[in-house]
XYZ file of C-alpha atoms in Angstrom:
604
model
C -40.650 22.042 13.922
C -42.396 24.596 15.558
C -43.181 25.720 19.365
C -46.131 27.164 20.748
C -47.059 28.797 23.884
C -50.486 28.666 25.317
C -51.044 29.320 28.672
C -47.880 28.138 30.324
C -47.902 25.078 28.226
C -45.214 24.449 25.483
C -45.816 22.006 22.762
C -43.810 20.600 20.624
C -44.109 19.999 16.668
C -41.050 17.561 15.951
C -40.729 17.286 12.262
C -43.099 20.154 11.312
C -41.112 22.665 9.344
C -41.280 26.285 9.319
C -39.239 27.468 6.175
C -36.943 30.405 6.171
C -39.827 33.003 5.159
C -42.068 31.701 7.731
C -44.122 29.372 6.051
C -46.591 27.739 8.459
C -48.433 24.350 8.359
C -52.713 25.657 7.403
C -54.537 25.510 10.633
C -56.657 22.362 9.293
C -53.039 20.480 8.807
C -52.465 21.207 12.254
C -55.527 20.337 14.284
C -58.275 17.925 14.049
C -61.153 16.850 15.936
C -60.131 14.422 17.923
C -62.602 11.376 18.770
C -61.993 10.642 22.815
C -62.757 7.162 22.698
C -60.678 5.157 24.698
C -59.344 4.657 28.119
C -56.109 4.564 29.433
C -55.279 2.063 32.842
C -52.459 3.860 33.505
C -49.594 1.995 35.493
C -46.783 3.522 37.354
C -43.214 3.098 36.788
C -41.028 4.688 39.592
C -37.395 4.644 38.879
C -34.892 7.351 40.945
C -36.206 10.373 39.493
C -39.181 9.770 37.446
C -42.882 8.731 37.943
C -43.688 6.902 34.333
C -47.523 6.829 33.825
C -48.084 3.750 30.873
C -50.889 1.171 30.081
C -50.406 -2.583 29.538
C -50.136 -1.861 25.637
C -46.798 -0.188 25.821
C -45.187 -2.114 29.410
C -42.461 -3.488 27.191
C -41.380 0.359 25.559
C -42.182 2.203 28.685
C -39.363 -0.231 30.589
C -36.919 0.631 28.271
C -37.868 4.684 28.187
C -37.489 4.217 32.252
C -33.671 3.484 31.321
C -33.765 6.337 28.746
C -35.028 8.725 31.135
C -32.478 7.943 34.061
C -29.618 8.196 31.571
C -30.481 11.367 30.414
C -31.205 12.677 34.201
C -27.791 11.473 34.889
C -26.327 13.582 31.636
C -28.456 16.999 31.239
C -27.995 16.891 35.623
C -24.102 17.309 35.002
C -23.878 19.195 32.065
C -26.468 21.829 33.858
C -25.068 21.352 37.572
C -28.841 21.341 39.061
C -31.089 18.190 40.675
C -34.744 18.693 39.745
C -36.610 19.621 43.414
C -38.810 17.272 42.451
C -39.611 13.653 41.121
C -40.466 14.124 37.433
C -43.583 13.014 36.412
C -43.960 11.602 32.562
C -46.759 9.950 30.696
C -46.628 8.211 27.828
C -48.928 7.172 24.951
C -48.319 4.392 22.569
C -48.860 5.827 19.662
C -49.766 9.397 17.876
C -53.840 8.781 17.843
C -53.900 7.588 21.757
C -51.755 11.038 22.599
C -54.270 13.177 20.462
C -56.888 11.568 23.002
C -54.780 13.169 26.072
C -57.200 14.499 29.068
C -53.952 15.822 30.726
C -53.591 18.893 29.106
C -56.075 22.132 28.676
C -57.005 23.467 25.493
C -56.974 21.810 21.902
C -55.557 18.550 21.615
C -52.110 17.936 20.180
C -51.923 18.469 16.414
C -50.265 16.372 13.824
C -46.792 17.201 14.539
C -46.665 17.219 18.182
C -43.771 14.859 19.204
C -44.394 16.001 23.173
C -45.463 18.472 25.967
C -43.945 19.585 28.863
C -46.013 21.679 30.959
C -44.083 24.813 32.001
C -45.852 24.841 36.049
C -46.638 21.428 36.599
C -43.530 20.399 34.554
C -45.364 16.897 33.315
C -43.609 15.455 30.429
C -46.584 14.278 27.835
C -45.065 12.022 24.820
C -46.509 9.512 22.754
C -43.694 6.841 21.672
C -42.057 7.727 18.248
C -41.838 3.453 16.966
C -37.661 3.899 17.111
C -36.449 3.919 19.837
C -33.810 6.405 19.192
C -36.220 8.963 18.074
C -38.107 8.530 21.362
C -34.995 8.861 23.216
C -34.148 12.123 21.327
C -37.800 13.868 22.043
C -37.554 12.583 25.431
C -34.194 14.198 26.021
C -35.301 17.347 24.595
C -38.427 17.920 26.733
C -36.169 16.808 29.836
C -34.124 19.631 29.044
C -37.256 21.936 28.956
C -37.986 20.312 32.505
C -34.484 21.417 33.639
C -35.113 24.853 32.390
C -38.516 25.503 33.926
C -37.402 23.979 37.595
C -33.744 26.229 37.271
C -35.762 29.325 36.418
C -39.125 28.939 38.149
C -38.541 31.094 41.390
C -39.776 34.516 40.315
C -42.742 36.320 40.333
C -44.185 36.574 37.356
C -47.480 36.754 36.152
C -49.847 35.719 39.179
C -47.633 33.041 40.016
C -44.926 33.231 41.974
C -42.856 29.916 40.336
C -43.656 30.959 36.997
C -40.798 29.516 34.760
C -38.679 32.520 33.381
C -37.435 30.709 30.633
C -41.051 30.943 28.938
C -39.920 34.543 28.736
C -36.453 34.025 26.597
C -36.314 33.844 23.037
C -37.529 30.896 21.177
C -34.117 29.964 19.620
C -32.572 30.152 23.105
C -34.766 27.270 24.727
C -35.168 25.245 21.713
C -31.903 25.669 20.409
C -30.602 24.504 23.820
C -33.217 21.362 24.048
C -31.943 20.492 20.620
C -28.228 20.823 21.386
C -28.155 19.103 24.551
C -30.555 16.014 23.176
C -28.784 15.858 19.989
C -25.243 17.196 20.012
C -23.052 19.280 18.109
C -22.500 17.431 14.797
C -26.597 16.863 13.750
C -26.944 16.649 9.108
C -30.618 17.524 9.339
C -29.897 21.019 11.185
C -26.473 21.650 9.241
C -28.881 20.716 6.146
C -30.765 24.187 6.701
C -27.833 25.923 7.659
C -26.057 25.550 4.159
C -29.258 26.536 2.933
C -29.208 29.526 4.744
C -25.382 30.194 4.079
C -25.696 29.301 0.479
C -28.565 32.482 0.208
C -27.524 35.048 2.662
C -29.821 34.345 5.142
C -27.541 33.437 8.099
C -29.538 35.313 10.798
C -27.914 38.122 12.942
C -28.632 37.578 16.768
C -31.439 39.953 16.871
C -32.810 38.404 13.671
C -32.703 35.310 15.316
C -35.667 36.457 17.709
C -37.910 36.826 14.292
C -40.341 33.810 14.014
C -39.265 33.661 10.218
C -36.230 31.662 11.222
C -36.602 28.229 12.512
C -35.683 28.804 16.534
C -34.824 24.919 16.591
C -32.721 24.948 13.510
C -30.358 27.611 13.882
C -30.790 28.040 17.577
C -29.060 24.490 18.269
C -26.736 25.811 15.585
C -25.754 28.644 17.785
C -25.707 27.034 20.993
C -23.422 24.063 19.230
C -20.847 26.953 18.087
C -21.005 28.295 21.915
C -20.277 25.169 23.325
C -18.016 24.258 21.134
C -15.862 27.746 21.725
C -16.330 27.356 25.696
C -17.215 24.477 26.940
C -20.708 23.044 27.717
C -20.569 24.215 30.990
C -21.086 27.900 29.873
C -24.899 26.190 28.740
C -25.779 26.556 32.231
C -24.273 29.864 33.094
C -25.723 31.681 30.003
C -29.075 29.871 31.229
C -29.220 31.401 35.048
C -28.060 34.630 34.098
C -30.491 35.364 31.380
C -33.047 34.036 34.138
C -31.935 36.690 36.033
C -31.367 40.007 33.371
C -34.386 38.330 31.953
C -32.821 38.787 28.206
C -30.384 36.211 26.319
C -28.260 38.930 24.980
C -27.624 40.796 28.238
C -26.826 37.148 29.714
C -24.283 35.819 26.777
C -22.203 39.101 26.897
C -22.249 39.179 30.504
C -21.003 35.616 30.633
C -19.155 35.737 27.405
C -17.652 39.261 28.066
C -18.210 40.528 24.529
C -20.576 41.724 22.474
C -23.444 39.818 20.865
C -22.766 41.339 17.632
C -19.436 39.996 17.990
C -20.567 36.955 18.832
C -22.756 36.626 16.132
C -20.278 37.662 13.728
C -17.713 35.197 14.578
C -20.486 33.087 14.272
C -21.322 33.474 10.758
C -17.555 33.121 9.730
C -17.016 29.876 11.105
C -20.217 28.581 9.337
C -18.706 30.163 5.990
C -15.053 28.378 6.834
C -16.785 25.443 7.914
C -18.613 25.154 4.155
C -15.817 26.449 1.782
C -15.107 22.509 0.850
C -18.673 21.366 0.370
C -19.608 24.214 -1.828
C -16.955 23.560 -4.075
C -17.062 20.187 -4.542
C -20.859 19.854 -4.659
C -23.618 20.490 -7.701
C -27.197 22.547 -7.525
C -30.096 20.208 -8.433
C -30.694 21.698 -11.934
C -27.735 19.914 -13.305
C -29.110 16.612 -13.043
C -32.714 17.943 -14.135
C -35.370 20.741 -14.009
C -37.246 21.320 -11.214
C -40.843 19.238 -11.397
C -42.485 20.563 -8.409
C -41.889 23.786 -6.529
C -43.390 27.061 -5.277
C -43.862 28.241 -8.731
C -46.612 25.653 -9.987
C -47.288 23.950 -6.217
C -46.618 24.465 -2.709
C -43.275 25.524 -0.765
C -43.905 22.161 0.810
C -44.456 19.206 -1.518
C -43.110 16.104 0.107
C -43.354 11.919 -0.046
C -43.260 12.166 -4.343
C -44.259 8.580 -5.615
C -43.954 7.440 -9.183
C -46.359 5.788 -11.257
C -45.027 2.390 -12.227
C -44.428 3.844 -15.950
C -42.973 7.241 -14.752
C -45.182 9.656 -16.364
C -47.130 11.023 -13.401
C -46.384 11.522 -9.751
C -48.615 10.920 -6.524
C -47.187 13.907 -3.685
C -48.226 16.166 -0.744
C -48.365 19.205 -0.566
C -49.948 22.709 1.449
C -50.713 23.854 -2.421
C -54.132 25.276 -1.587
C -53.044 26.228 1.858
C -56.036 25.113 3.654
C -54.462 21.820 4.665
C -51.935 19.161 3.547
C -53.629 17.728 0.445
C -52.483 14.724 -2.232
C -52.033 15.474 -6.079
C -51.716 13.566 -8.737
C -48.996 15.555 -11.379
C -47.757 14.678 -14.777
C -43.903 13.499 -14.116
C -42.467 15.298 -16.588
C -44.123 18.873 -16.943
C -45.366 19.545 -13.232
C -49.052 20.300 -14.209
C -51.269 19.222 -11.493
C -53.964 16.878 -13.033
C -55.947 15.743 -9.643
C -56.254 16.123 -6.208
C -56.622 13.147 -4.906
C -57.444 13.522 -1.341
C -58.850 16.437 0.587
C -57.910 16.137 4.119
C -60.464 19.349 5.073
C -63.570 17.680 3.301
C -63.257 14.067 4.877
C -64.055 15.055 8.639
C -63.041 11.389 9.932
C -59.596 10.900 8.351
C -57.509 13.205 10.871
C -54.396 12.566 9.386
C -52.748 11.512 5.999
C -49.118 10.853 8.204
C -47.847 13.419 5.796
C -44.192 14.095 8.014
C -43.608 10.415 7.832
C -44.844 8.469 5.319
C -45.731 8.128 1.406
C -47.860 5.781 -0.284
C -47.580 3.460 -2.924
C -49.135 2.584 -6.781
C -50.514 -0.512 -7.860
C -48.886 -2.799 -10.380
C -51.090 -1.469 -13.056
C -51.092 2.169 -11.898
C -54.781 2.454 -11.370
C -54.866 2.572 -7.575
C -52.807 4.072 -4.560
C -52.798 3.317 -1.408
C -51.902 5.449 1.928
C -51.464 4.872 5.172
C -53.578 7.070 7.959
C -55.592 7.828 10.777
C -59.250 7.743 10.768
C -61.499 8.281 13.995
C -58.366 7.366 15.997
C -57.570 4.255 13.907
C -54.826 3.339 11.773
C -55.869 2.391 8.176
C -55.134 1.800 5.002
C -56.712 3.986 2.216
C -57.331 2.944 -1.458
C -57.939 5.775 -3.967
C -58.874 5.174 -7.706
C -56.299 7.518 -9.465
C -58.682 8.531 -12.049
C -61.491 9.364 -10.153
C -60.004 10.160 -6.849
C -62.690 8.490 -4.573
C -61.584 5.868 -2.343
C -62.600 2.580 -3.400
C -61.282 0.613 -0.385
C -60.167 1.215 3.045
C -59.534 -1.134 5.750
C -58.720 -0.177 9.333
C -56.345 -1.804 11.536
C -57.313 -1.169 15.832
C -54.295 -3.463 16.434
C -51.478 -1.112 15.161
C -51.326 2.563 16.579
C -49.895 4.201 13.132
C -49.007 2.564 9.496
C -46.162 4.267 7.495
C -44.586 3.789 4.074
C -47.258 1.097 2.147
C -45.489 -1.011 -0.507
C -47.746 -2.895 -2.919
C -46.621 -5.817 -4.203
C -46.017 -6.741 -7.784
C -48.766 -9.383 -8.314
C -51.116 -7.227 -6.578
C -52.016 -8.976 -3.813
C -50.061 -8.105 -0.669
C -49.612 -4.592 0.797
C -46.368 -4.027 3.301
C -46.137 -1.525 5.613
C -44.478 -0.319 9.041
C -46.354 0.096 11.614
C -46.146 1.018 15.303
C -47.495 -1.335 17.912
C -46.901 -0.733 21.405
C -44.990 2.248 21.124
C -42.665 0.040 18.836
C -41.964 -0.142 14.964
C -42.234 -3.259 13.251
C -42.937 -4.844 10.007
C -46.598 -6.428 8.602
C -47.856 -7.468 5.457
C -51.592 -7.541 4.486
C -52.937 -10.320 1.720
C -55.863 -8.049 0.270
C -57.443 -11.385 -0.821
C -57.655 -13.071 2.794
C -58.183 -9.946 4.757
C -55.295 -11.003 6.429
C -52.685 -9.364 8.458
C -49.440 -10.942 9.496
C -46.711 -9.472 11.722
C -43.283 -10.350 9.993
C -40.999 -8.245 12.889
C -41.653 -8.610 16.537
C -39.139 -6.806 18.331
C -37.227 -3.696 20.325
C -35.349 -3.041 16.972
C -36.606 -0.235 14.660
C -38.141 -1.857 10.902
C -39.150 1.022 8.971
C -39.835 1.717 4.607
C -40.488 -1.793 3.422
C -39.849 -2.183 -0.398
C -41.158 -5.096 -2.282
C -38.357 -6.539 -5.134
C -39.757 -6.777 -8.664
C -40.051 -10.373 -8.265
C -42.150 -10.279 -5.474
C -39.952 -12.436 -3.267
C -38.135 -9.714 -1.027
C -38.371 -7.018 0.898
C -35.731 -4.289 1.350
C -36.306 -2.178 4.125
C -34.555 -0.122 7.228
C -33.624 -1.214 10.558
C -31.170 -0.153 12.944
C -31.107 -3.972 14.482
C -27.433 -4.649 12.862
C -26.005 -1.867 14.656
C -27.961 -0.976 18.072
C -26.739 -2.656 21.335
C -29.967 -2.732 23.871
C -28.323 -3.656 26.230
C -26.598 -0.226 27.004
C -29.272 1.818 24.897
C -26.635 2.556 22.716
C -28.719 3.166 19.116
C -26.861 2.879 16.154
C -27.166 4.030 12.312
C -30.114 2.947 10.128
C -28.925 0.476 8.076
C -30.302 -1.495 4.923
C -31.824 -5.218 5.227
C -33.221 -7.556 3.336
C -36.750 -9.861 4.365
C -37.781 -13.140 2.624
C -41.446 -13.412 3.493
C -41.727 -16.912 2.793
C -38.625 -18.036 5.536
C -38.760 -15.373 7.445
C -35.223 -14.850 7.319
C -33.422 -11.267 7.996
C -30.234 -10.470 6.327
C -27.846 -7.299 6.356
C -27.406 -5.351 3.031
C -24.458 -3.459 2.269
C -24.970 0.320 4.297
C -22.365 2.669 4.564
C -21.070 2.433 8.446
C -21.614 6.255 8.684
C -24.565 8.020 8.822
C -27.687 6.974 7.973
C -28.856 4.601 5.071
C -33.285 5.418 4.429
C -36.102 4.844 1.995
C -34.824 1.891 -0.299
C -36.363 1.326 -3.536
C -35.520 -1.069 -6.150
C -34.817 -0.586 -9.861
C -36.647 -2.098 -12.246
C -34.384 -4.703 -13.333
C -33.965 -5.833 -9.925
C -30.673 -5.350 -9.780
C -30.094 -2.109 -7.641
C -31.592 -0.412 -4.627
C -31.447 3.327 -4.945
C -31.638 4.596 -0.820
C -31.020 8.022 0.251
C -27.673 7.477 2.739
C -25.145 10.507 4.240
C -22.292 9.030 5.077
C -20.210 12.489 4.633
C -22.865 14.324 6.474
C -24.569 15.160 3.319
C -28.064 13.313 2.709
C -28.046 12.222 -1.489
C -28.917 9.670 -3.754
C -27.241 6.456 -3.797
C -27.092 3.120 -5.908
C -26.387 -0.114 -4.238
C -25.243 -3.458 -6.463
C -26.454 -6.326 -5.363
C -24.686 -8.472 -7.077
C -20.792 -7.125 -5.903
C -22.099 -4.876 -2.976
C -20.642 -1.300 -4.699
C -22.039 2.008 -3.943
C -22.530 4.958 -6.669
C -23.501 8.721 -5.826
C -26.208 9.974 -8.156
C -26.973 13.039 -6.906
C -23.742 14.995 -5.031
C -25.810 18.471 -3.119
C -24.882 20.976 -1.463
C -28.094 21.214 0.597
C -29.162 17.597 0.358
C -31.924 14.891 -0.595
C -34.653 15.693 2.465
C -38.041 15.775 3.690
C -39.903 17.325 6.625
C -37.619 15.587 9.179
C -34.275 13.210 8.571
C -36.129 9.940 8.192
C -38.914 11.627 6.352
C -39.477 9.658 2.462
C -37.808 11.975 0.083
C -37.046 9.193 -2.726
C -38.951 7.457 -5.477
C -38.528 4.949 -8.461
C -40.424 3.911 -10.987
C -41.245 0.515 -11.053
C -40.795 -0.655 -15.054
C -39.088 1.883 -16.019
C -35.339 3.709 -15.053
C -36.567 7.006 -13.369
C -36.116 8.580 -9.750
C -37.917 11.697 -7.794
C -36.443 13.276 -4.937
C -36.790 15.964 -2.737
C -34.289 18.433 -2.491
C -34.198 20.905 0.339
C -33.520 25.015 -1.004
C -34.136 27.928 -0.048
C -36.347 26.513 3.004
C -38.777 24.846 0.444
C -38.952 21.423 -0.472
C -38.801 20.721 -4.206
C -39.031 18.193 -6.538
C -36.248 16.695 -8.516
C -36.886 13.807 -11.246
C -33.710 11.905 -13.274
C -34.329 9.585 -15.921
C -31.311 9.604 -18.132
C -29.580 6.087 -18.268
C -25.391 7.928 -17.203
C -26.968 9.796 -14.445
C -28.481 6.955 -12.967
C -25.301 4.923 -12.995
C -23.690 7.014 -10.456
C -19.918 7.743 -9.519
C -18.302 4.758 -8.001
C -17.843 4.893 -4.198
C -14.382 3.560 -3.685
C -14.133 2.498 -0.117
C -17.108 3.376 2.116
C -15.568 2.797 5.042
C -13.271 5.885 4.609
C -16.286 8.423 3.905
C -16.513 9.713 7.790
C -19.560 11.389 9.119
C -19.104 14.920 8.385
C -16.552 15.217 6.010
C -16.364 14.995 2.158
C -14.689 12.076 0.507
């Protein structure tokens, strides 16, 4: 994730990474031309405090972010002890490609990344809807918070205007670290992922260092802000907040409301995160004792993400800033690393704007010829087909009823291609027949469906949801959990999930009889085996760091469909590598005795 100031405007990149040496996404990764062809009836939803502009597409999601949006005016309104002065205005997009398309803001449109906007002077909230609803509640809370800071420190005069928003002038992991904290908590496993990291190497940051652009401001600034909060209460948030409006400088404000020194601070700091760790890093393993690394900075990218097998397991289909002129797909040999194709150029096809690279991976064909992709072309969703061997695309088929496509999962005869999708602002489930040209909607509701995996046989589908455990009724969003969908009933069904944490990216063995899913029930993201038959979890891969892409639902996970071999991702050293196990014992796992005692946060 990344923030950048233009203007007075503040945009956010939810998902985009920037690693601990300051790797940054190429430009071409980040911004595309951007087609403006449609338009937008917007409607008006007025609740207490907010002005919600929507369109007819997304009525059903924007009711239920009106809800959001009053219980998070209601939480961030106590926890900062101010009242907006006035009625917050928010508009919303129902998907990625309609937001790209946004008149309301000056300059270049939103890239990639962008999960929202809030404009620092006219403090309008500009989202599109994120499919679950849980991550649109979380990017919603977080640029609330960014509303609360511009309206609490907008009565100076700075600039040529005299409500210019001091907080644009505070440090980077001050204002993101706090929007992070207060929309997420204390106790988040993607941003204690990169903290371990960071421990693990000696690069915990020293408050000044902090201020350098090399470390992630979201990352270890809600890090930070969790340990002050934690020490003193969340009502010091709001203190440290109006007096560094005032000094104009976060360290003059934390020692003057802290009463001691930052270095202090800071110090104290760093010793609870190496206290805090001790466990972990004993009882944990480095990736190179389950196998050598297959993809990293020394023969690809520091980013190489969403690694699919081929259905015999000797090469690999992944994405990666390699060339650094854009986010690119390769084609590797599984076993030694060596790049044997690009695949797909994102700079030299001008209409495909984006290969959904932070959220999605795409799949082989039975006979490992072809592989499909989900992306966005001219401001429609579609489905790509690229022969491996030649790397053109010999098929793609565009979908103007869906606003994005994510995770594609061929099936075993061939002839069906599943995929999530987000209509309406909403994620659900479809499945195209590549023989009819026909698209069916298999999901249909508020619930979040996400990384649909076909069974060998053909007849299932194991995929994500969070519809076992939410409650709508009081927005209360629980876990991601496994499921299983029969195409031909129509039926749902729960799978075994660990009640902690969450349980992503499902895919099958070959001999049907497992689901390998990437699950962190002890606040640790790693591999995990799942028997159907007696419903018994095994750990296959036990990290220090953890099994991770871009963001925490991000696919990091792979198997090969005919034969027993996994890819991974591994987050180290703030790049993301590429991890392959094929030997029969390390696929077998340790036995997970009681799931139900692993607790979020804590080893077993």
């Amino acid at each position: 994730m990344m923030r950048l100031y233009r203007y007075g405007i503040k945009t956010l990149l939810i998902g985009l990474v920037v690693a601990a040496a300051a790797w940054a996404p190429p430009v071409s990764a980040q911004r595309r031309s951007v087609v403006r062809r449609d338009r937008f009836d917007f409607k008006i939803l007025k609740t207490p405090h907010f002005d919600i502009y929507f369109y007819d597409e997304e009525r059903e999601a924007a009711m239920e972010a009106g809800r959001m949006a009053e219980r998070w005016y209601a939480r961030l309104s106590r926890v900062l002890n101010h009242e907006l002065r006035d009625r917050q205005v928010v508009i919303y997009y129902a998907s990625h490609p309609h937001f790209r398309q946004t008149t309301t803001l000056f300059g270049s449109s939103p890239g990639e990344g962008t999960g929202g906007v809030t404009e620092a002077l006219k403090r309008r909230m500009v989202l599109p809807f994120a499919g679950p609803l849980q991550e649109t509640d979380h990017v919603l809370g977080h640029e609330l918070v960014h509303a609360f800071q511009f309206d609490m420190t907008g009565k100076g005069g700075t600039l040529t205007n005299t409500n210019f928003p001091r907080a644009l002038l505070l440090p980077l992991w001050f204002i993101e670290g706090m929007a992070e904290y207060l929309s997420l908590g204390a106790r988040d496993t993607h941003t204690t992922m990169w903290i371990r990291d960071a421990e693990a190497n000696d690069r915990l940051p020293s408050m000044r260092q902090l201020n350098n652009p090399r470390f992630f401001p979201y990352r270890f600034g809600q890090a930070f802000w969790a340990y002050i909060a934690g020490r003193w209460g969340d009502d010091i948030v709001a203190r440290i907040l109006n007096a560094a409006a005032r000094a104009g400088s976060a360290e003059e404000a934390l020692e003057r409301v802290l009463r001691i020194p930052v270095d202090s601070v800071n110090a104290e700091w760093q010793e609870a995160i190496d206290l805090a760790y001790d466990e972990i890093r004993e009882d944990t393993k480095v990736p190179s004792e389950y196998s050598q690394v297959l993809l990293s900075r020394e023969n690809s990218g520091r980013l190489n993400g969403a690694p699919v097998l081929s259905p015999d397991g000797t090469e690999i289909v992944f994405l990666s800033e390699r060339d650094r002129t854009a986010i690119d797909m390769f084609r590797a040999d599984a076993s030694t690393g060596k790049i044997l194709k690009k695949l797909f150029e994102a700079a030299l096809d001008p209409h495909v704007e984006s290969l959904q690279f932070i959220k999605s991976a795409g799949a082989w064909d039975p006979e490992g010829r072809r592989f499909v992709f989900g992306g966005i072309a001219d401001s429609d969703a579609m489905l790509a087909i690229v022969d491996v061997n030649s790397g053109k695309i010999v098929q793609e088929k565009r979908f103007p009823e869906v606003g994005e496509i994510f995770n594609p999962s061929w099936s075993p005869d061939g002839r069906f291609i599943a995929f999530s999708a987000i209509v309406g602002g909403l994620s659900d489930l479809f499945v195209y027949d590549l023989e009819t040209d026909e698209l069916r909607r298999v999901t249909d509701d508020l619930y979040a469906d996400l990384q649909p995996a076909w069974s060998p046989d053909g007849t299932r589908l194991a995929f994500v949801t969070d519809r076992f455990t939410t409650d709508l009724q009081v927005l209360r969003y629980g876990n991601y959990r496994l499921g299983m969908f029969d195409p031909q009933s129509g039926d749902i069904e729960a799978l075994p999930s660990f009640p902690n944490g969450k349980n992503i990216n499902p895919h099958w063995s070959q001999d049907g009889k497992s689901i390998y899913f990437v699950a962190n029930p002890d606040g640790v993201s790693n591999v995990y085996r799942l028997e159907l038959a007696d419903g018994q979890f095994f750990r296959i891969t036990d990290l220090y760091t953890g099994v991770s892409g871009i963001t925490a639902l991000s696919p990091a996970l792979s198997a090969a469909r005919n034969v027993d071999k996994i890819a991974f991702n591994v987050y180290e050293r703030g790049d993301y590598n590429v991890y392959t196990i094929d030997s029969p014992e390390l696929l077998i796992g340790t036995l997970v005795r009681d799931p139900s005692t692993v607790p979020s946060g804590t080893r077993e």
